[in-house]
mmCIF file of C-alpha atoms in Angstrom:
data_model
loop_
_atom_site.group_PDB
_atom_site.id
_atom_site.type_symbol
_atom_site.label_atom_id
_atom_site.label_comp_id
_atom_site.label_asym_id
_atom_site.label_seq_id
_atom_site.Cartn_x
_atom_site.Cartn_y
_atom_site.Cartn_z
ATOM 1 C CA GLN A 104 0.012 0.086 0.109
ATOM 2 C CA VAL A 105 1.348 3.402 -1.092
ATOM 3 C CA HIS A 106 1.613 6.007 2.051
ATOM 4 C CA LEU A 107 3.195 9.623 1.327
ATOM 5 C CA VAL A 108 3.752 11.577 5.103
ATOM 6 C CA GLU A 109 4.245 15.164 4.971
ATOM 7 C CA SER A 110 5.940 17.072 7.539
ATOM 8 C CA GLY A 111 7.881 20.307 8.648
ATOM 9 C CA GLY A 112 4.729 22.708 8.204
ATOM 10 C CA GLY A 113 4.012 25.078 10.584
ATOM 11 C CA LEU A 114 3.773 28.908 11.514
ATOM 12 C CA VAL A 115 6.435 31.588 10.416
ATOM 13 C CA GLN A 116 6.699 35.187 10.025
ATOM 14 C CA ALA A 117 6.730 36.828 6.775
ATOM 15 C CA GLY A 118 10.002 36.346 4.913
ATOM 16 C CA GLY A 119 10.811 33.285 7.026
ATOM 17 C CA SER A 120 11.628 29.798 5.820
ATOM 18 C CA LEU A 121 10.671 26.479 6.193
ATOM 19 C CA ARG A 122 11.391 23.110 4.633
ATOM 20 C CA LEU A 123 8.817 20.550 4.138
ATOM 21 C CA SER A 124 9.521 17.160 3.345
ATOM 22 C CA CYS A 125 7.273 13.956 1.702
ATOM 23 C CA ALA A 126 8.418 10.371 2.846
ATOM 24 C CA ALA A 127 7.095 7.947 0.391
ATOM 25 C CA SER A 128 6.467 3.974 1.134
ATOM 26 C CA GLY A 129 4.816 1.316 -0.782
ATOM 27 C CA ILE A 130 5.996 2.371 -4.055
ATOM 28 C CA ILE A 131 8.953 2.670 -6.504
ATOM 29 C CA PHE A 132 10.088 6.097 -5.688
ATOM 30 C CA SER A 133 12.977 6.476 -8.312
ATOM 31 C CA SER A 134 10.728 6.280 -11.566
ATOM 32 C CA ASN A 135 7.536 8.295 -10.841
ATOM 33 C CA ALA A 136 6.975 11.531 -10.893
ATOM 34 C CA MET A 137 6.282 13.722 -7.334
ATOM 35 C CA GLY A 138 4.883 17.439 -6.437
ATOM 36 C CA TRP A 139 3.812 19.800 -4.141
ATOM 37 C CA TYR A 140 0.033 21.298 -4.295
ATOM 38 C CA ARG A 141 -1.395 23.666 -2.017
ATOM 39 C CA GLN A 142 -4.940 24.892 -1.176
ATOM 40 C CA ALA A 143 -6.203 27.822 1.015
ATOM 41 C CA PRO A 144 -9.269 28.047 2.685
ATOM 42 C CA GLY A 145 -11.961 28.671 0.259
ATOM 43 C CA LYS A 146 -9.585 28.519 -2.820
ATOM 44 C CA GLN A 147 -8.570 25.541 -5.452
ATOM 45 C CA ARG A 148 -5.703 23.305 -4.989
ATOM 46 C CA GLU A 149 -2.844 24.876 -7.010
ATOM 47 C CA MET A 150 0.352 23.144 -8.333
ATOM 48 C CA VAL A 151 3.553 24.512 -6.588
ATOM 49 C CA ALA A 152 6.358 22.543 -7.891
ATOM 50 C CA THR A 153 6.696 18.695 -9.737
ATOM 51 C CA ILE A 154 9.824 17.182 -10.344
ATOM 52 C CA PRO A 155 9.890 14.045 -12.520
ATOM 53 C CA SER A 156 12.047 11.010 -12.405
ATOM 54 C CA GLY A 157 13.675 12.837 -15.590
ATOM 55 C CA GLY A 158 12.717 15.561 -17.339
ATOM 56 C CA SER A 159 12.444 19.366 -15.879
ATOM 57 C CA ILE A 160 11.354 20.900 -12.561
ATOM 58 C CA ARG A 161 8.240 23.257 -12.883
ATOM 59 C CA TYR A 162 7.338 25.796 -10.249
ATOM 60 C CA ALA A 163 4.273 27.988 -10.184
ATOM 61 C CA ASP A 164 4.972 31.739 -11.207
ATOM 62 C CA SER A 165 3.974 32.735 -7.389
ATOM 63 C CA VAL A 166 7.010 30.387 -6.463
ATOM 64 C CA LYS A 167 9.727 30.982 -8.632
ATOM 65 C CA GLY A 168 12.887 31.686 -7.248
ATOM 66 C CA ARG A 169 11.869 31.180 -3.475
ATOM 67 C CA PHE A 170 10.890 27.944 -3.498
ATOM 68 C CA THR A 171 13.371 24.717 -4.533
ATOM 69 C CA ILE A 172 11.807 21.111 -5.070
ATOM 70 C CA SER A 173 14.311 18.247 -4.699
ATOM 71 C CA ARG A 174 14.358 14.590 -4.318
ATOM 72 C CA ASP A 175 16.646 12.410 -1.846
ATOM 73 C CA TYR A 176 16.562 8.854 -3.486
ATOM 74 C CA ALA A 177 18.157 7.353 -0.492
ATOM 75 C CA LYS A 178 15.610 8.018 1.509
ATOM 76 C CA ASN A 179 12.536 8.059 -0.830
ATOM 77 C CA THR A 180 11.903 11.534 -0.084
ATOM 78 C CA VAL A 181 11.141 14.776 -1.566
ATOM 79 C CA HIS A 182 11.753 18.071 -0.293
ATOM 80 C CA LEU A 183 10.137 21.655 -0.469
ATOM 81 C CA GLN A 184 12.638 24.701 0.417
ATOM 82 C CA MET A 185 10.545 27.573 1.240
ATOM 83 C CA ASN A 186 12.058 30.706 1.729
ATOM 84 C CA SER A 187 11.092 34.463 1.428
ATOM 85 C CA LEU A 188 7.589 33.018 2.613
ATOM 86 C CA LYS A 189 4.568 35.541 2.194
ATOM 87 C CA PRO A 190 1.337 35.440 3.924
ATOM 88 C CA GLU A 191 -0.193 34.382 0.768
ATOM 89 C CA ASP A 192 1.658 31.256 1.181
ATOM 90 C CA THR A 193 -0.622 29.950 3.947
ATOM 91 C CA ALA A 194 -2.080 26.784 2.908
ATOM 92 C CA VAL A 195 -2.463 23.192 3.379
ATOM 93 C CA TYR A 196 0.331 21.898 1.176
ATOM 94 C CA HIS A 197 0.213 18.161 -0.247
ATOM 95 C CA CYS A 198 2.668 16.202 -1.920
ATOM 96 C CA ASN A 199 1.468 13.331 -4.489
ATOM 97 C CA ILE A 200 3.293 10.700 -6.395
ATOM 98 C CA VAL A 201 1.888 9.723 -10.241
ATOM 99 C CA THR A 202 2.977 6.205 -11.386
ATOM 100 C CA GLY A 203 3.511 5.413 -14.863
ATOM 101 C CA ARG A 204 0.087 4.478 -15.223
ATOM 102 C CA GLY A 205 -1.160 7.748 -14.226
ATOM 103 C CA ILE A 206 -1.980 6.660 -10.398
ATOM 104 C CA VAL A 207 -2.323 9.651 -8.262
ATOM 105 C CA TYR A 208 -1.518 8.964 -4.663
ATOM 106 C CA TRP A 209 -1.954 11.810 -2.086
ATOM 107 C CA GLY A 210 -0.181 12.836 1.218
ATOM 108 C CA GLN A 211 -2.692 13.992 4.043
ATOM 109 C CA GLY A 212 -1.407 17.697 4.007
ATOM 110 C CA THR A 213 0.807 19.740 6.226
ATOM 111 C CA GLN A 214 -0.357 23.148 7.439
ATOM 112 C CA VAL A 215 1.938 26.197 6.289
ATOM 113 C CA THR A 216 0.731 29.252 8.427
ATOM 114 C CA VAL A 217 2.792 32.727 7.456
ATOM 115 C CA SER A 218 1.981 35.395 9.542
ATOM 116 C CA SER A 219 2.203 39.439 8.250
#
């Protein structure tokens, strides 16, 4: 069974940093694409960053230059380093993994709150 467990969320002041982690189990990590998405209250879930097993990393325009996504293949973990955080980054952040057959698995999410 596939499990994705996010960690690293919390409360931070504007301009601060957080590092989110997502540990995957029950699936071949190295051959699948992973991503971070977020959902703010009253808004639709939006893509933050995606990292394929090979190919180009993508970022939402709103986080380019501030966020960095990376993979640790040894630990089956994907990270999201978030710098220069803004109040509008406040949301529940979810990671996902997409298999070669297009099946998507989601983690339960971690809350990020940025105070002004």
